[in-house]
CSV table of C-alpha atoms and ligand atoms in Angstrom, one decimal:
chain,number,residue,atom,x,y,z
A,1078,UNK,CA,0.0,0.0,0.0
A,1079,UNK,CA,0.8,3.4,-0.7
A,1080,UNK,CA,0.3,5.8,2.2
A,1081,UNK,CA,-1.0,9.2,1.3
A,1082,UNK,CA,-2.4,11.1,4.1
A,1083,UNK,CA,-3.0,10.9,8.1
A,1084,UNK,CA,-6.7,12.6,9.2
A,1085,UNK,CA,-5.9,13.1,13.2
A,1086,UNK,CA,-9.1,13.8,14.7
A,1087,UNK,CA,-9.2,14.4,18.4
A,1088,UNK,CA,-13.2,13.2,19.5
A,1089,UNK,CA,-14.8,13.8,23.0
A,1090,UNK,CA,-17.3,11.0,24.6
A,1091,UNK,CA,-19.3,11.2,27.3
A,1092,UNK,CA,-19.0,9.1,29.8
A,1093,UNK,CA,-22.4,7.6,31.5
A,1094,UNK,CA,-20.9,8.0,35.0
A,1095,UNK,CA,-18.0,9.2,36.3
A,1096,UNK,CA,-14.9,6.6,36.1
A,1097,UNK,CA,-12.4,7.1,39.3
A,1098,UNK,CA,-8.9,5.4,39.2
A,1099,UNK,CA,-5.7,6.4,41.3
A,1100,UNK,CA,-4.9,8.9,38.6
A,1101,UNK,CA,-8.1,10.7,38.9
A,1102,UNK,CA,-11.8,11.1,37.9
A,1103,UNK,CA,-12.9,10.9,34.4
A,1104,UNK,CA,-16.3,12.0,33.0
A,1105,UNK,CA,-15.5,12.6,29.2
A,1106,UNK,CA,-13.2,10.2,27.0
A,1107,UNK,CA,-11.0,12.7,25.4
A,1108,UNK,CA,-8.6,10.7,22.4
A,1109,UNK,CA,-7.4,10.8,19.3
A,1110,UNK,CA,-8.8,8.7,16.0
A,1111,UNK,CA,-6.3,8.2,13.7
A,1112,UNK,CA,-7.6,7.5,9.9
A,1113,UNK,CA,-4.8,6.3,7.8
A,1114,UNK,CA,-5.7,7.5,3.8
A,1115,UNK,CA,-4.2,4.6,1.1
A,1116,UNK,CA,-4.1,3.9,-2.6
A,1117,UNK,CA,-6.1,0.8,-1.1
A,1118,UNK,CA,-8.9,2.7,0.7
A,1119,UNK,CA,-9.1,3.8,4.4
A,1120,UNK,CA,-8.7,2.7,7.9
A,1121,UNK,CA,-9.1,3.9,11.3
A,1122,UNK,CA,-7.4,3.2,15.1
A,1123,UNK,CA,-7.8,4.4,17.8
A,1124,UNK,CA,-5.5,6.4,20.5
A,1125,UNK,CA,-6.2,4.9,24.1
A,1126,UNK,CA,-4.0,7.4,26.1
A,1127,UNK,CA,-5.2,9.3,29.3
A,1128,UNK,CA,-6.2,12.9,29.2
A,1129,UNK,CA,-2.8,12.9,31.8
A,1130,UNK,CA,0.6,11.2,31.7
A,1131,UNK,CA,-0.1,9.2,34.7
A,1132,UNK,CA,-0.9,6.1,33.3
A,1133,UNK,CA,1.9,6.4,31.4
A,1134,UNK,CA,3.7,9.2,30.0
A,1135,UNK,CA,1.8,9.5,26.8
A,1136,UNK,CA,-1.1,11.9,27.6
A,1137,UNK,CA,-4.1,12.6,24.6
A,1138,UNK,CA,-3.0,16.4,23.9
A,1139,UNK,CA,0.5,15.4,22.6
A,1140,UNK,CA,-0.4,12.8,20.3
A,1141,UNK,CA,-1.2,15.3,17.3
A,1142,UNK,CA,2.3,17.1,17.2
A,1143,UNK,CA,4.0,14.0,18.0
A,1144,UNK,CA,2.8,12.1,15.1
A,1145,UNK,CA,2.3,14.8,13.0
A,1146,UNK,CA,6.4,15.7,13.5
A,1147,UNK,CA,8.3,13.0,14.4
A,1148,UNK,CA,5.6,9.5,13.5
A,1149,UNK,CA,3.8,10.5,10.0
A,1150,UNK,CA,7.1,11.1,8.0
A,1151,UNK,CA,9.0,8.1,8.8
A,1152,UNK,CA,5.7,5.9,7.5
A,1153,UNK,CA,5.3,8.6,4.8
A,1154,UNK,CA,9.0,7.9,4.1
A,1155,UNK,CA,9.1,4.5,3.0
A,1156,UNK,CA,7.5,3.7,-0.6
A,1157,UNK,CA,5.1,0.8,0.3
A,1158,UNK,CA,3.8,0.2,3.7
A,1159,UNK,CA,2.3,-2.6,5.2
A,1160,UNK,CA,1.5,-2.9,8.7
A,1161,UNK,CA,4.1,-5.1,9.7
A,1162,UNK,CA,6.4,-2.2,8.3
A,1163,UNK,CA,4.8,0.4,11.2
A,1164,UNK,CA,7.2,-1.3,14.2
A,1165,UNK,CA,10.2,-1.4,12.8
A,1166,UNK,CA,9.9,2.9,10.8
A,1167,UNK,CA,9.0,3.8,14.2
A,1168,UNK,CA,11.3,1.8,16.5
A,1169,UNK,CA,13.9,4.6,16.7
A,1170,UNK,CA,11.5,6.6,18.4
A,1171,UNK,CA,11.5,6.3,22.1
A,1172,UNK,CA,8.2,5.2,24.0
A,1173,UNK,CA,4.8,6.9,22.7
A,1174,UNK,CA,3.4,3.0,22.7
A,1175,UNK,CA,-0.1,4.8,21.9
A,1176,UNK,CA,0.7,7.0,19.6
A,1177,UNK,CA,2.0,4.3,17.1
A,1178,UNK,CA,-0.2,1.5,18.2
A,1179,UNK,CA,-3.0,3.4,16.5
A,1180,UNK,CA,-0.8,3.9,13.7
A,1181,UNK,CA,-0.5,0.4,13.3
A,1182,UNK,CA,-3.8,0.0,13.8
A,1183,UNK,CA,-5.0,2.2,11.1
A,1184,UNK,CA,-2.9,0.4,8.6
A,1185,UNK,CA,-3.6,-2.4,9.4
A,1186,UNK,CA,-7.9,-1.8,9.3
A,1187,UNK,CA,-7.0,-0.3,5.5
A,1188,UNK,CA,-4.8,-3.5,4.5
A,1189,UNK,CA,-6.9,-6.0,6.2
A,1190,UNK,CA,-10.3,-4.2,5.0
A,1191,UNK,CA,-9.1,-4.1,1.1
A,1192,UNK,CA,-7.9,-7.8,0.9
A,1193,UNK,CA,-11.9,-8.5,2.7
A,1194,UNK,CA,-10.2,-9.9,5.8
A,1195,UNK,CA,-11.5,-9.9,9.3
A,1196,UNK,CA,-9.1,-9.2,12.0
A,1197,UNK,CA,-10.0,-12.1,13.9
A,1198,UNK,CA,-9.3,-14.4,10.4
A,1199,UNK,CA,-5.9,-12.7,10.4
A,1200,UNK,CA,-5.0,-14.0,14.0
A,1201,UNK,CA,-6.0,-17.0,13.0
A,1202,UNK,CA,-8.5,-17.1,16.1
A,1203,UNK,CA,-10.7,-20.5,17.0
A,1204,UNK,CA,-13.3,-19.1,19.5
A,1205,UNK,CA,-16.0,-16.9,18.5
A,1206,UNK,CA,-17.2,-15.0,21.7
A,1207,UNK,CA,-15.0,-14.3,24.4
A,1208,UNK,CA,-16.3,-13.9,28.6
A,1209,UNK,CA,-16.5,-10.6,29.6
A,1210,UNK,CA,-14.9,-8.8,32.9
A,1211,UNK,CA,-15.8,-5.4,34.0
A,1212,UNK,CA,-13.6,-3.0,35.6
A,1213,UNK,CA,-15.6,-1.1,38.9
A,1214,UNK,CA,-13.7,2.5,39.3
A,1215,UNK,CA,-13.4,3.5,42.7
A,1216,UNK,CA,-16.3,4.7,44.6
A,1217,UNK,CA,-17.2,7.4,47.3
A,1218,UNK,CA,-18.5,5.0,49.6
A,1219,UNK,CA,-18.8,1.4,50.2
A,1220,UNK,CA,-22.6,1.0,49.5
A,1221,UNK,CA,-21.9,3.0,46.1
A,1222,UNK,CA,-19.6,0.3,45.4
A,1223,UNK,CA,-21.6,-2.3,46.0
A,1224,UNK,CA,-24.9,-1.2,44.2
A,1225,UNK,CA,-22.4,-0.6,41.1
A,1226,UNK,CA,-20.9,-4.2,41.2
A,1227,UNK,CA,-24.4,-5.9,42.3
A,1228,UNK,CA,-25.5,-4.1,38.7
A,1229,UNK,CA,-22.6,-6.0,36.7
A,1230,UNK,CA,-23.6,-9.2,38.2
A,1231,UNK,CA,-27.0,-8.8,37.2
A,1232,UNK,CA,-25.8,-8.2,34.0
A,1233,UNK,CA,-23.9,-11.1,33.4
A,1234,UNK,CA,-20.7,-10.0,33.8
A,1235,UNK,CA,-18.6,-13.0,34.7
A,1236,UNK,CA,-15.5,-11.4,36.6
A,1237,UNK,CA,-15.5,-8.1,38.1
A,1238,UNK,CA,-11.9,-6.3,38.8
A,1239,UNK,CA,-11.9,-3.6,41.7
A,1240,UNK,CA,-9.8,-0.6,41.4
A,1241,UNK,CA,-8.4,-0.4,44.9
A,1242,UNK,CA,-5.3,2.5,46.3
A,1243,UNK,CA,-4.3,3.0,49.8
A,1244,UNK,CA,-7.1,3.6,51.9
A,1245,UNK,CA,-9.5,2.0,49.3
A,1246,UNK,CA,-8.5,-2.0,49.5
A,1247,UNK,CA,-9.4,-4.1,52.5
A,1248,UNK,CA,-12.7,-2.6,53.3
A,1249,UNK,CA,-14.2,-2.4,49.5
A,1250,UNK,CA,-12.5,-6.1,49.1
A,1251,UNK,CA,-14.0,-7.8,52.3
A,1252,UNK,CA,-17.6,-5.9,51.5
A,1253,UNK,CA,-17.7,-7.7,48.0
A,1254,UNK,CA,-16.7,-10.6,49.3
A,1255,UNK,CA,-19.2,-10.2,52.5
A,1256,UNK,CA,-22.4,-9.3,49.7
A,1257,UNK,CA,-21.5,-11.3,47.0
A,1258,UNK,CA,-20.3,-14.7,48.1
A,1259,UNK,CA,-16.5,-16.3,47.7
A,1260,UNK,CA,-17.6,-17.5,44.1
A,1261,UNK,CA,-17.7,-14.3,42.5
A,1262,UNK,CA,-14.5,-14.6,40.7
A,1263,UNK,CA,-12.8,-11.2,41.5
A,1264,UNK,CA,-9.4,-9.0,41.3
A,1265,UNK,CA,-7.9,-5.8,42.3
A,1266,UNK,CA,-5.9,-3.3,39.8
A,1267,UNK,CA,-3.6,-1.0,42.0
A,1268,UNK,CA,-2.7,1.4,38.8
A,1269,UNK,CA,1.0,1.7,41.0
A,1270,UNK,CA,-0.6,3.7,43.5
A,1271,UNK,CA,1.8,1.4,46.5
A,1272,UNK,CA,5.3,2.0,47.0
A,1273,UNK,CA,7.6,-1.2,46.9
A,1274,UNK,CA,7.4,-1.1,51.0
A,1275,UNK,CA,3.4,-1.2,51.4
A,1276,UNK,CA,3.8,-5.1,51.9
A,1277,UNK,CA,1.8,-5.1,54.9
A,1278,UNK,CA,-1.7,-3.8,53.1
A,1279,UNK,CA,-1.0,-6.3,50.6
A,1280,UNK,CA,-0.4,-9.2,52.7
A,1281,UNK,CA,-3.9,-8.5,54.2
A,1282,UNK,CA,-5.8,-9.1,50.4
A,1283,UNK,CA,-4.5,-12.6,50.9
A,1284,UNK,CA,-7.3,-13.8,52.5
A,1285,UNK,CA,-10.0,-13.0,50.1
A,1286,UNK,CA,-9.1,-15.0,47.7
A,1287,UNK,CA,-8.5,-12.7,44.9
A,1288,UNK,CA,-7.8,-13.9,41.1
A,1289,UNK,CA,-4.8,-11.4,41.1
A,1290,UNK,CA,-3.3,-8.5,42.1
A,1291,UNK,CA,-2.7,-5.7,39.6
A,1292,UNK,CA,0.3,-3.7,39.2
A,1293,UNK,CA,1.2,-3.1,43.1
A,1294,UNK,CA,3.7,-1.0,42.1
A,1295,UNK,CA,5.6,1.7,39.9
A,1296,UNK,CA,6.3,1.0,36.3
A,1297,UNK,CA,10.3,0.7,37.4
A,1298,UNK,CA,10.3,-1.5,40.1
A,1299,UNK,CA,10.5,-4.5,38.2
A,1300,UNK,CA,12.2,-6.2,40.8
A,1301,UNK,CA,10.0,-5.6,44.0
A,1302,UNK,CA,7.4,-7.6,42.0
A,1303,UNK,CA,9.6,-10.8,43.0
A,1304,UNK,CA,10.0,-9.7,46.6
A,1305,UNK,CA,6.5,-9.5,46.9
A,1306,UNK,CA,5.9,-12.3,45.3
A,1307,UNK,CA,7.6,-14.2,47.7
A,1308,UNK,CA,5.2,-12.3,50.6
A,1309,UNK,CA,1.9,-13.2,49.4
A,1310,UNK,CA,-0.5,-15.4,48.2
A,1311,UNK,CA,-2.7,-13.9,45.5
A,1312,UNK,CA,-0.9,-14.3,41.7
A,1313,UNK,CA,0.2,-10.7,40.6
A,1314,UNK,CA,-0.2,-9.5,37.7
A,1315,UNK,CA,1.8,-6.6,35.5
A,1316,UNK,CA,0.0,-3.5,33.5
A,1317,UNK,CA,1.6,-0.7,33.4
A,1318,UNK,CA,5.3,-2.0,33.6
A,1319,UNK,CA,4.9,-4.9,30.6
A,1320,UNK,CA,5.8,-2.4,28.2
A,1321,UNK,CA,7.3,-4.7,25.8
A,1322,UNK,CA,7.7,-8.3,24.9
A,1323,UNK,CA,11.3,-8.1,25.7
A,1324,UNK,CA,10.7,-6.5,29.8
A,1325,UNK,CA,7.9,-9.1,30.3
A,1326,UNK,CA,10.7,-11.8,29.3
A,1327,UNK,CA,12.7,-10.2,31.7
A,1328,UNK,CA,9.7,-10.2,34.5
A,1329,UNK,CA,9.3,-13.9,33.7
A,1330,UNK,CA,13.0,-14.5,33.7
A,1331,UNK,CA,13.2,-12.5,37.6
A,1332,UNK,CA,10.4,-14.2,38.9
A,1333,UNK,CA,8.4,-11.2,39.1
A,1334,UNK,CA,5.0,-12.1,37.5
A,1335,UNK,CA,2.4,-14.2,37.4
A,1336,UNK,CA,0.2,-13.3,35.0
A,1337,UNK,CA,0.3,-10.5,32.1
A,1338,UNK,CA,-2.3,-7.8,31.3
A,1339,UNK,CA,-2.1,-7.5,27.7
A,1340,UNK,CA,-3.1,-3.9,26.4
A,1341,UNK,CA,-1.8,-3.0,22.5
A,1342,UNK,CA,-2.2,0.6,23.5
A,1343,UNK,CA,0.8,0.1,26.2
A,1344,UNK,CA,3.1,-2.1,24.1
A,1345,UNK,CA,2.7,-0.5,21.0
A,1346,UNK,CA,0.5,-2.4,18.6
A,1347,UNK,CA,-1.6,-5.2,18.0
A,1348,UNK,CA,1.1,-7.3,16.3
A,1349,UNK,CA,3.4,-7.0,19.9
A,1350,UNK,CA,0.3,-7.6,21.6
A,1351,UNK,CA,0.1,-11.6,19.5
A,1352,UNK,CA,4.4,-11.6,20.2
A,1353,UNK,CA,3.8,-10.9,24.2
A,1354,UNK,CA,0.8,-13.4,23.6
A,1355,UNK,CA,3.0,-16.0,22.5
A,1356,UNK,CA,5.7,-15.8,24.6
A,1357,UNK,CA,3.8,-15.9,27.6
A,1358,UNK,CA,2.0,-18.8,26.0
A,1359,UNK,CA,5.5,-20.5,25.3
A,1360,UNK,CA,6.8,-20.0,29.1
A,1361,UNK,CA,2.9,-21.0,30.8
A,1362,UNK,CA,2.2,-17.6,31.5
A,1363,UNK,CA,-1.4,-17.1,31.2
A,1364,UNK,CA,-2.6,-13.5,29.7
A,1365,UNK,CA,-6.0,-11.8,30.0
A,1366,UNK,CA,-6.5,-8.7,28.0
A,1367,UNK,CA,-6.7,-4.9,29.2
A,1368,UNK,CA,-8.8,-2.0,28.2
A,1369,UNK,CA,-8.1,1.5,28.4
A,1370,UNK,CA,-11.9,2.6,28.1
A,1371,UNK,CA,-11.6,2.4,24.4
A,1372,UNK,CA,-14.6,3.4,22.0
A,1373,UNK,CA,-15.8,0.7,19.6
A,1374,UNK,CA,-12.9,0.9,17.1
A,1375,UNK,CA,-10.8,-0.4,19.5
A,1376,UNK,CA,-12.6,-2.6,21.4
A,1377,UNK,CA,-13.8,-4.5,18.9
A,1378,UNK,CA,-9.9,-5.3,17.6
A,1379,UNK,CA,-9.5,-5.8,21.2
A,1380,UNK,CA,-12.5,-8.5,21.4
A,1381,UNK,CA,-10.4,-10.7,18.3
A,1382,UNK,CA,-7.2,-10.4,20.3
A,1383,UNK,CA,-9.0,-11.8,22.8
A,1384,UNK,CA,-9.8,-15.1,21.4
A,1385,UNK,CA,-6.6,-16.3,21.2
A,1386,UNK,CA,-5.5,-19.1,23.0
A,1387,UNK,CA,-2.9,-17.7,25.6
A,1388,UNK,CA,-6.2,-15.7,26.7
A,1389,UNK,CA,-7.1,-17.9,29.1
A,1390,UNK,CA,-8.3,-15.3,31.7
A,1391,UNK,CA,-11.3,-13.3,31.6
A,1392,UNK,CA,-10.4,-9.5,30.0
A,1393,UNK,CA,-12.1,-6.1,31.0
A,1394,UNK,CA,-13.8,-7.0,27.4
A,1395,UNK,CA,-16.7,-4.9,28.8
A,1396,UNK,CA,-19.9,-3.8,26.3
A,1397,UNK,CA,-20.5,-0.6,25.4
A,1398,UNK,CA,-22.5,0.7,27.8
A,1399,UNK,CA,-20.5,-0.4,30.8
A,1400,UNK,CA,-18.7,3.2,29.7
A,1401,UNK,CA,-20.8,5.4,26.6
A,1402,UNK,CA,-24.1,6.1,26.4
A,1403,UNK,CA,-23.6,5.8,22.7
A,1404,UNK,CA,-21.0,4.8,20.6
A,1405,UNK,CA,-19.0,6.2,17.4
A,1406,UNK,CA,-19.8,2.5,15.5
A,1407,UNK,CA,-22.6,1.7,13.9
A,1408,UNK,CA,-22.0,-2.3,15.8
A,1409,UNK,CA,-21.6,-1.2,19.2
A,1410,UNK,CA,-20.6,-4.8,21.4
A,1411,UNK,CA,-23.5,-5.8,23.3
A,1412,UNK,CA,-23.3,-8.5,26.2
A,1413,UNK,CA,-24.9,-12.1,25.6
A,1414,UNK,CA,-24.7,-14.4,28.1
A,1415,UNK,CA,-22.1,-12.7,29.5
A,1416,UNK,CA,-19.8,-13.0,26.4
A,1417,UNK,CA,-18.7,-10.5,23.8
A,1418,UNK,CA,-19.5,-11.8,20.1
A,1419,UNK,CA,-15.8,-12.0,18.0
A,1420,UNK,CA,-16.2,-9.8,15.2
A,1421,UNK,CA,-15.8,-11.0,12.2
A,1422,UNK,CA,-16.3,-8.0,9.4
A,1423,UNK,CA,-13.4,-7.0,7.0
A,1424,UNK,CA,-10.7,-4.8,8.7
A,1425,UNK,CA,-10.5,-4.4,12.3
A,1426,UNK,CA,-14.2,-5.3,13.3
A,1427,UNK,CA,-16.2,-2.0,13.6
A,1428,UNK,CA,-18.3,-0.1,10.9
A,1429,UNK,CA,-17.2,3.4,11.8
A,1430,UNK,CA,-20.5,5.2,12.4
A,1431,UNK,CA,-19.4,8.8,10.3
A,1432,UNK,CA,-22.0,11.1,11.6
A,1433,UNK,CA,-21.2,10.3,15.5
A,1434,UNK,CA,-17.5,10.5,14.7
A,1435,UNK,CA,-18.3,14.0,13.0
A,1436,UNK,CA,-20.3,14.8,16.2
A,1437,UNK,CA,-17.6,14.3,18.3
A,1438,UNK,CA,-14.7,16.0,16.8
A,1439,UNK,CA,-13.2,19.0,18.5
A,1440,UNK,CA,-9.9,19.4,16.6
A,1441,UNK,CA,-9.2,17.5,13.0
A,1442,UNK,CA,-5.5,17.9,11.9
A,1443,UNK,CA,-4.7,16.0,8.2
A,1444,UNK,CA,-1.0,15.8,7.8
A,1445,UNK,CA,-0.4,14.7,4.2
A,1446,UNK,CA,2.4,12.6,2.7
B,2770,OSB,O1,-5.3,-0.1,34.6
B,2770,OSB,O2,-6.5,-1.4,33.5
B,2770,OSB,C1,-6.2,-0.2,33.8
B,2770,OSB,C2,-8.7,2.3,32.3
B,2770,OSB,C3,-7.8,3.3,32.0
B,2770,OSB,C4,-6.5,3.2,32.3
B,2770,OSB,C5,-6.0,2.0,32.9
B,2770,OSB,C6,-6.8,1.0,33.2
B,2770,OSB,C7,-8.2,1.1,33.0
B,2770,OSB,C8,-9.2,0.1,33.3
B,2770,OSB,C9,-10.4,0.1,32.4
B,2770,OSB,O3,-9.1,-0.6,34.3
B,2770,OSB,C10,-10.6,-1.1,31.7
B,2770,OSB,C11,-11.6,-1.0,30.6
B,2770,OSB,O4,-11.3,-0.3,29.6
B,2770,OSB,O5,-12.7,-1.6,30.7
B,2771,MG,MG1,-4.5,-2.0,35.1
């Protein structure tokens, strides 16, 4: 394929209710859509950074410059371009996992989408639904919580992750488990907010039985992972600091992790989303896949990764309306039986719904080739 023009366009959402992590409360998702423009025809990804660089560094207001100065020309740059191509122009650019995972993902909606290939066909997936998880933000009170996560069992939702910080862990933990029974299968994502000597509060989540752990600590303390690995119980599990295939090796290789959150937005792309896949697969590791409150472009990509093999965890493959009241594709992913349907459309699974898109532009920058 020929690549001959990037549309950035920078859409706001609405969330239905507020969404409270360690980083802070979000009630709008603000991110960039990137539509890659080919001699083949069109494709779109999708951007799943935070509004701040607290997740990571990457934050939504800095993905247009970036890629419009230092990502478009090096893909602009090379005569043909297939998606496979997109890691290795853009390797020699430090970090900004998001900002070329949508790259990626664009080019790889407009090559799979012209040769009438799903995604899912592409990864060569067997299954075709996936279980979904839902992800409970944190709440101003207990009963809050539990009225919220009594609504996503009623729902069907077969595995419910709790966000949980200092101060927010035992109580909201031991209340679930109190109102809900031992055999809701359930988890807690930390989002970092511990330092590598909190052992103490999370030697007390031992008892509850708890799936996993998520992210305890830091994205650099690697290392601390094993120590507390050592102190505990309940697997742990890495987000934020499985940046790569090759530091998950590492992780694996130090003891320091259990199980992998698998998120293409953090590691760069779908295709080192399958390579982290498989080497956790290779070394027993088993992987459940992430969200970053992505709309229904990358969801439904997200929903094929799913179906691989190594997935052998339930994902925070949530529907639609767990976040949006609406969403920007005409094929928004509905819950059935608790399981998310594996799209199977040319390209990367959605049918782009253009007037909502339109609707929810603030900025549109085209950089051209
Ligand atoms: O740590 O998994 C996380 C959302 C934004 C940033 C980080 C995380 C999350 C979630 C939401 O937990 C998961 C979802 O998209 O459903
Ligand atoms: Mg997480």
């Amino acid at each position: 394929m020929i690549l001959q023009g990037l549309e950035l366009r920078r859409v706001q959402l609405p969330l239905i209710a507020p969404f409270q992590t360690s980083f802070g409360t979000q009630t709008v998702r603000d991110i960039v859509l990137v539509r890659a423009i080919t001699d083949a025809g069109e494709g779109w990804g999708e951007c799943v950074t935070m509004p701040w660089p607290l997740y990571s560094s990457e934050s939504t207001d800095l993905v247009i410059p970036l890629i419009s100065a230092h990502l478009a020309p090096r893909l602009f740059a090379a005569p043909q371009l297939r998606a496979e191509d997109v890691r290795p122009l853009l390797g020699p650019i430090h970090g900004h996992p998001m900002a070329k995972a949508a790259l990626e993902a664009a080019i790889l909606d407009a090559e799979l989408t012209a040769e009438g290939r799903s995604f899912a066909a592409y990864l060569g997936v067997s299954r075709d639904r996936v279980p979904c998880g839902v992800s409970v933000g944190i709440f101003p009170s207990i009963p809050e919580l539990l009225a919220a996560v009594e609504a996503y069992l009623d729902q069907g939702y077969q595995r419910i992750k709790l966000k949980i910080q200092p101060g927010w862990d035992i109580e909201p933990v031991r209340a679930v488990r109190q109102t809900f029974g031992a055999d809701v299968p359930l988890q807690v994502d930390a989002n970092a907010a511990y330092a590598p000597t909190d052992i103490t509060p999370l030697q007390a989540l031992d008892p509850f039985d708890l799936l996993l752990i998520e992210q305890p600590f830091p994205e650099e303390f690697l290392l601390a992972n094993a120590d507390l690995r050592t102190a505990i119980t309940t697997p742990l599990c890495l987000d934020e600091s499985a940046t790569s295939t090759a530091v998950v090796a590492d992780a694996i290789r130090a003891d320091a992790v259990d199980i992998i959150n698998i998120k293409p937005g953090r590691v760069g792309g779908f295709l080192e989303a399958v390579e982290m896949h498989d080497l956790c697969r290779a070394r027993g590791v088993p992987v459940w896949c992430g969200g970053m409150v992505e709309s229904g472009i990358g969801r439904a990509a997200n929903t094929a990764l799913a179906a691989l093999d190594g997935f052998t965890l339930v994902g925070d493959n949530s529907a639609f309306d767990r976040f949006f009241a609406t969403d920007i594709v005409t094929d928004p992913r509905v819950m059935v039986d608790g399981h998310l349907r594996v799209p199977t459309r040319p390209g990367m699974g959605f049918e782009l719904d253009v007037d909502a898109v339109r609707a929810a532009t603030v900025e549109t920058v085209t950089v051209a080739a």
